[in-house]
Amino acid sequence: MAFERVCALSDIKETGALRVELAAGGHVDALAVVRYEGAVYALEDRCSHADVPLTDGDVETFDGAPTIECFLHGSCFDLRTGEPTNLPATEPVPVYPVRVEGEDVYVDTETDGTLPAAAAN
């Protein structure tokens, strides 16, 4: 695993998402770094159904899961797994391991995004 610093914890609203642009050449171009109920998650900032940024949607609980909603068609994605929790999306979005050290948020962007995003907060 190769964690890289992507932002400060204070850059992310307590219940919200921050878009982080990454240098070219990795598995992902932009991340949605999400803070919800004391945990921090990272997933690709792209809806698997509509190809729009997930960071434009709401962060909330949907059917008991912490999710981020695609603003365009309403699909929600589980922050822990990237799996869609409702239609129209049927494909998951890639998730990435997160580590918080003090005020710094690190994400392992070298993984392929298919591993569970166990938050190491």
JSON list of C-alpha atoms in Angstrom, two decimals:
[
{"chain": "A", "resi": 1, "resn": "MET", "atom": "CA", "xyz": [0.00, 0.00, 0.00]},
{"chain": "A", "resi": 2, "resn": "ALA", "atom": "CA", "xyz": [1.18, 3.47, -0.84]},
{"chain": "A", "resi": 3, "resn": "PHE", "atom": "CA", "xyz": [-0.78, 6.11, 1.00]},
{"chain": "A", "resi": 4, "resn": "GLU", "atom": "CA", "xyz": [-0.57, 9.71, -0.18]},
{"chain": "A", "resi": 5, "resn": "ARG", "atom": "CA", "xyz": [-1.80, 12.81, 1.60]},
{"chain": "A", "resi": 6, "resn": "VAL", "atom": "CA", "xyz": [-4.89, 14.14, -0.20]},
{"chain": "A", "resi": 7, "resn": "CYS", "atom": "CA", "xyz": [-6.21, 16.84, 2.15]},
{"chain": "A", "resi": 8, "resn": "ALA", "atom": "CA", "xyz": [-6.55, 18.09, 5.69]},
{"chain": "A", "resi": 9, "resn": "LEU", "atom": "CA", "xyz": [-9.36, 16.67, 7.79]},
{"chain": "A", "resi": 10, "resn": "SER", "atom": "CA", "xyz": [-10.66, 20.21, 8.35]},
{"chain": "A", "resi": 11, "resn": "ASP", "atom": "CA", "xyz": [-11.06, 20.62, 4.56]},
{"chain": "A", "resi": 12, "resn": "ILE", "atom": "CA", "xyz": [-14.02, 18.20, 4.68]},
{"chain": "A", "resi": 13, "resn": "LYS", "atom": "CA", "xyz": [-17.31, 19.28, 6.25]},
{"chain": "A", "resi": 14, "resn": "GLU", "atom": "CA", "xyz": [-18.36, 17.03, 9.16]},
{"chain": "A", "resi": 15, "resn": "THR", "atom": "CA", "xyz": [-21.10, 15.55, 6.99]},
{"chain": "A", "resi": 16, "resn": "GLY", "atom": "CA", "xyz": [-19.93, 16.20, 3.48]},
{"chain": "A", "resi": 17, "resn": "ALA", "atom": "CA", "xyz": [-17.67, 15.41, 0.57]},
{"chain": "A", "resi": 18, "resn": "LEU", "atom": "CA", "xyz": [-14.61, 17.05, -0.95]},
{"chain": "A", "resi": 19, "resn": "ARG", "atom": "CA", "xyz": [-13.44, 16.53, -4.52]},
{"chain": "A", "resi": 20, "resn": "VAL", "atom": "CA", "xyz": [-9.69, 15.91, -4.71]},
{"chain": "A", "resi": 21, "resn": "GLU", "atom": "CA", "xyz": [-7.97, 16.00, -8.11]},
{"chain": "A", "resi": 22, "resn": "LEU", "atom": "CA", "xyz": [-5.05, 13.56, -8.41]},
{"chain": "A", "resi": 23, "resn": "ALA", "atom": "CA", "xyz": [-1.97, 13.62, -10.60]},
{"chain": "A", "resi": 24, "resn": "ALA", "atom": "CA", "xyz": [-2.39, 11.80, -13.90]},
{"chain": "A", "resi": 25, "resn": "GLY", "atom": "CA", "xyz": [-1.20, 8.25, -14.28]},
{"chain": "A", "resi": 26, "resn": "GLY", "atom": "CA", "xyz": [-3.05, 6.54, -11.43]},
{"chain": "A", "resi": 27, "resn": "HIS", "atom": "CA", "xyz": [-6.13, 4.35, -11.33]},
{"chain": "A", "resi": 28, "resn": "VAL", "atom": "CA", "xyz": [-8.37, 7.35, -10.67]},
{"chain": "A", "resi": 29, "resn": "ASP", "atom": "CA", "xyz": [-8.36, 11.04, -11.67]},
{"chain": "A", "resi": 30, "resn": "ALA", "atom": "CA", "xyz": [-10.50, 12.44, -8.85]},
{"chain": "A", "resi": 31, "resn": "LEU", "atom": "CA", "xyz": [-11.60, 11.21, -5.45]},
{"chain": "A", "resi": 32, "resn": "ALA", "atom": "CA", "xyz": [-14.62, 11.98, -3.33]},
{"chain": "A", "resi": 33, "resn": "VAL", "atom": "CA", "xyz": [-13.24, 12.16, 0.20]},
{"chain": "A", "resi": 34, "resn": "VAL", "atom": "CA", "xyz": [-16.24, 11.87, 2.48]},
{"chain": "A", "resi": 35, "resn": "ARG", "atom": "CA", "xyz": [-16.70, 12.52, 6.17]},
{"chain": "A", "resi": 36, "resn": "TYR", "atom": "CA", "xyz": [-19.70, 10.96, 7.88]},
{"chain": "A", "resi": 37, "resn": "GLU", "atom": "CA", "xyz": [-20.41, 10.14, 11.52]},
{"chain": "A", "resi": 38, "resn": "GLY", "atom": "CA", "xyz": [-16.75, 10.39, 12.53]},
{"chain": "A", "resi": 39, "resn": "ALA", "atom": "CA", "xyz": [-15.37, 8.22, 9.72]},
{"chain": "A", "resi": 40, "resn": "VAL", "atom": "CA", "xyz": [-13.58, 9.21, 6.52]},
{"chain": "A", "resi": 41, "resn": "TYR", "atom": "CA", "xyz": [-14.04, 7.36, 3.23]},
{"chain": "A", "resi": 42, "resn": "ALA", "atom": "CA", "xyz": [-12.62, 7.71, -0.28]},
{"chain": "A", "resi": 43, "resn": "LEU", "atom": "CA", "xyz": [-14.20, 6.63, -3.54]},
{"chain": "A", "resi": 44, "resn": "GLU", "atom": "CA", "xyz": [-13.93, 7.56, -7.16]},
{"chain": "A", "resi": 45, "resn": "ASP", "atom": "CA", "xyz": [-15.76, 10.85, -7.73]},
{"chain": "A", "resi": 46, "resn": "ARG", "atom": "CA", "xyz": [-17.82, 9.50, -10.62]},
{"chain": "A", "resi": 47, "resn": "CYS", "atom": "CA", "xyz": [-21.24, 7.90, -10.64]},
{"chain": "A", "resi": 48, "resn": "SER", "atom": "CA", "xyz": [-21.07, 4.51, -12.34]},
{"chain": "A", "resi": 49, "resn": "HIS", "atom": "CA", "xyz": [-24.44, 5.14, -13.99]},
{"chain": "A", "resi": 50, "resn": "ALA", "atom": "CA", "xyz": [-24.39, 8.76, -15.12]},
{"chain": "A", "resi": 51, "resn": "ASP", "atom": "CA", "xyz": [-20.68, 9.70, -15.13]},
{"chain": "A", "resi": 52, "resn": "VAL", "atom": "CA", "xyz": [-21.21, 12.84, -13.01]},
{"chain": "A", "resi": 53, "resn": "PRO", "atom": "CA", "xyz": [-19.33, 13.85, -9.82]},
{"chain": "A", "resi": 54, "resn": "LEU", "atom": "CA", "xyz": [-20.65, 12.23, -6.66]},
{"chain": "A", "resi": 55, "resn": "THR", "atom": "CA", "xyz": [-19.35, 15.14, -4.59]},
{"chain": "A", "resi": 56, "resn": "ASP", "atom": "CA", "xyz": [-22.29, 17.20, -5.91]},
{"chain": "A", "resi": 57, "resn": "GLY", "atom": "CA", "xyz": [-24.70, 14.88, -4.05]},
{"chain": "A", "resi": 58, "resn": "ASP", "atom": "CA", "xyz": [-25.82, 14.50, -0.44]},
{"chain": "A", "resi": 59, "resn": "VAL", "atom": "CA", "xyz": [-24.12, 12.35, 2.18]},
{"chain": "A", "resi": 60, "resn": "GLU", "atom": "CA", "xyz": [-26.71, 10.46, 4.25]},
{"chain": "A", "resi": 61, "resn": "THR", "atom": "CA", "xyz": [-27.88, 7.11, 5.57]},
{"chain": "A", "resi": 62, "resn": "PHE", "atom": "CA", "xyz": [-29.85, 5.03, 3.06]},
{"chain": "A", "resi": 63, "resn": "ASP", "atom": "CA", "xyz": [-31.34, 1.70, 4.20]},
{"chain": "A", "resi": 64, "resn": "GLY", "atom": "CA", "xyz": [-28.95, 1.71, 7.18]},
{"chain": "A", "resi": 65, "resn": "ALA", "atom": "CA", "xyz": [-25.79, 2.29, 5.12]},
{"chain": "A", "resi": 66, "resn": "PRO", "atom": "CA", "xyz": [-23.64, 5.43, 5.01]},
{"chain": "A", "resi": 67, "resn": "THR", "atom": "CA", "xyz": [-23.99, 6.66, 1.43]},
{"chain": "A", "resi": 68, "resn": "ILE", "atom": "CA", "xyz": [-23.35, 9.40, -1.06]},
{"chain": "A", "resi": 69, "resn": "GLU", "atom": "CA", "xyz": [-26.13, 10.19, -3.52]},
{"chain": "A", "resi": 70, "resn": "CYS", "atom": "CA", "xyz": [-25.74, 10.97, -7.20]},
{"chain": "A", "resi": 71, "resn": "PHE", "atom": "CA", "xyz": [-27.54, 14.28, -7.66]},
{"chain": "A", "resi": 72, "resn": "LEU", "atom": "CA", "xyz": [-28.64, 13.49, -11.22]},
{"chain": "A", "resi": 73, "resn": "HIS", "atom": "CA", "xyz": [-30.75, 10.33, -10.85]},
{"chain": "A", "resi": 74, "resn": "GLY", "atom": "CA", "xyz": [-30.71, 9.61, -7.09]},
{"chain": "A", "resi": 75, "resn": "SER", "atom": "CA", "xyz": [-28.62, 6.45, -6.92]},
{"chain": "A", "resi": 76, "resn": "CYS", "atom": "CA", "xyz": [-26.82, 6.08, -3.61]},
{"chain": "A", "resi": 77, "resn": "PHE", "atom": "CA", "xyz": [-23.48, 4.34, -3.12]},
{"chain": "A", "resi": 78, "resn": "ASP", "atom": "CA", "xyz": [-22.35, 2.68, 0.11]},
{"chain": "A", "resi": 79, "resn": "LEU", "atom": "CA", "xyz": [-19.30, 4.59, 1.33]},
{"chain": "A", "resi": 80, "resn": "ARG", "atom": "CA", "xyz": [-17.75, 1.41, 2.72]},
{"chain": "A", "resi": 81, "resn": "THR", "atom": "CA", "xyz": [-18.02, -0.79, -0.38]},
{"chain": "A", "resi": 82, "resn": "GLY", "atom": "CA", "xyz": [-18.95, 1.44, -3.33]},
{"chain": "A", "resi": 83, "resn": "GLU", "atom": "CA", "xyz": [-21.98, -0.78, -4.02]},
{"chain": "A", "resi": 84, "resn": "PRO", "atom": "CA", "xyz": [-25.12, 0.98, -5.24]},
{"chain": "A", "resi": 85, "resn": "THR", "atom": "CA", "xyz": [-27.97, 0.78, -2.73]},
{"chain": "A", "resi": 86, "resn": "ASN", "atom": "CA", "xyz": [-30.72, 1.65, -5.20]},
{"chain": "A", "resi": 87, "resn": "LEU", "atom": "CA", "xyz": [-31.42, 2.04, -8.92]},
{"chain": "A", "resi": 88, "resn": "PRO", "atom": "CA", "xyz": [-30.74, 3.23, -11.52]},
{"chain": "A", "resi": 89, "resn": "ALA", "atom": "CA", "xyz": [-27.05, 2.46, -10.80]},
{"chain": "A", "resi": 90, "resn": "THR", "atom": "CA", "xyz": [-26.19, -1.24, -10.89]},
{"chain": "A", "resi": 91, "resn": "GLU", "atom": "CA", "xyz": [-22.37, -1.12, -10.89]},
{"chain": "A", "resi": 92, "resn": "PRO", "atom": "CA", "xyz": [-20.23, -0.19, -7.88]},
{"chain": "A", "resi": 93, "resn": "VAL", "atom": "CA", "xyz": [-17.78, 2.70, -7.80]},
{"chain": "A", "resi": 94, "resn": "PRO", "atom": "CA", "xyz": [-14.16, 2.05, -6.78]},
{"chain": "A", "resi": 95, "resn": "VAL", "atom": "CA", "xyz": [-13.32, 2.62, -3.10]},
{"chain": "A", "resi": 96, "resn": "TYR", "atom": "CA", "xyz": [-9.91, 3.25, -1.59]},
{"chain": "A", "resi": 97, "resn": "PRO", "atom": "CA", "xyz": [-8.37, 2.66, 1.86]},
{"chain": "A", "resi": 98, "resn": "VAL", "atom": "CA", "xyz": [-8.13, 5.76, 4.05]},
{"chain": "A", "resi": 99, "resn": "ARG", "atom": "CA", "xyz": [-5.87, 6.59, 6.95]},
{"chain": "A", "resi": 100, "resn": "VAL", "atom": "CA", "xyz": [-6.18, 9.70, 9.13]},
{"chain": "A", "resi": 101, "resn": "GLU", "atom": "CA", "xyz": [-3.09, 10.84, 11.02]},
{"chain": "A", "resi": 102, "resn": "GLY", "atom": "CA", "xyz": [-3.75, 13.87, 13.15]},
{"chain": "A", "resi": 103, "resn": "GLU", "atom": "CA", "xyz": [-5.13, 16.51, 10.76]},
{"chain": "A", "resi": 104, "resn": "ASP", "atom": "CA", "xyz": [-3.92, 14.75, 7.59]},
{"chain": "A", "resi": 105, "resn": "VAL", "atom": "CA", "xyz": [-6.02, 12.43, 5.39]},
{"chain": "A", "resi": 106, "resn": "TYR", "atom": "CA", "xyz": [-4.14, 9.78, 3.40]},
{"chain": "A", "resi": 107, "resn": "VAL", "atom": "CA", "xyz": [-5.57, 7.56, 0.67]},
{"chain": "A", "resi": 108, "resn": "ASP", "atom": "CA", "xyz": [-4.02, 4.53, -0.98]},
{"chain": "A", "resi": 109, "resn": "THR", "atom": "CA", "xyz": [-4.65, 5.49, -4.59]},
{"chain": "A", "resi": 110, "resn": "GLU", "atom": "CA", "xyz": [-2.41, 2.75, -5.97]},
{"chain": "A", "resi": 111, "resn": "THR", "atom": "CA", "xyz": [-4.93, 0.01, -5.22]},
{"chain": "A", "resi": 112, "resn": "ASP", "atom": "CA", "xyz": [-7.32, -0.93, -8.00]},
{"chain": "A", "resi": 113, "resn": "GLY", "atom": "CA", "xyz": [-10.36, 0.27, -6.06]},
{"chain": "A", "resi": 114, "resn": "THR", "atom": "CA", "xyz": [-11.95, -3.14, -5.65]},
{"chain": "A", "resi": 115, "resn": "LEU", "atom": "CA", "xyz": [-10.89, -3.74, -2.08]},
{"chain": "A", "resi": 116, "resn": "PRO", "atom": "CA", "xyz": [-13.21, -2.89, 0.80]},
{"chain": "A", "resi": 117, "resn": "ALA", "atom": "CA", "xyz": [-12.44, 0.65, 1.94]},
{"chain": "A", "resi": 118, "resn": "ALA", "atom": "CA", "xyz": [-11.91, -0.22, 5.57]},
{"chain": "A", "resi": 119, "resn": "ALA", "atom": "CA", "xyz": [-11.59, 3.17, 7.18]},
{"chain": "A", "resi": 120, "resn": "ALA", "atom": "CA", "xyz": [-8.48, 3.20, 9.35]},
{"chain": "A", "resi": 121, "resn": "ASN", "atom": "CA", "xyz": [-9.57, 6.28, 11.25]}
]
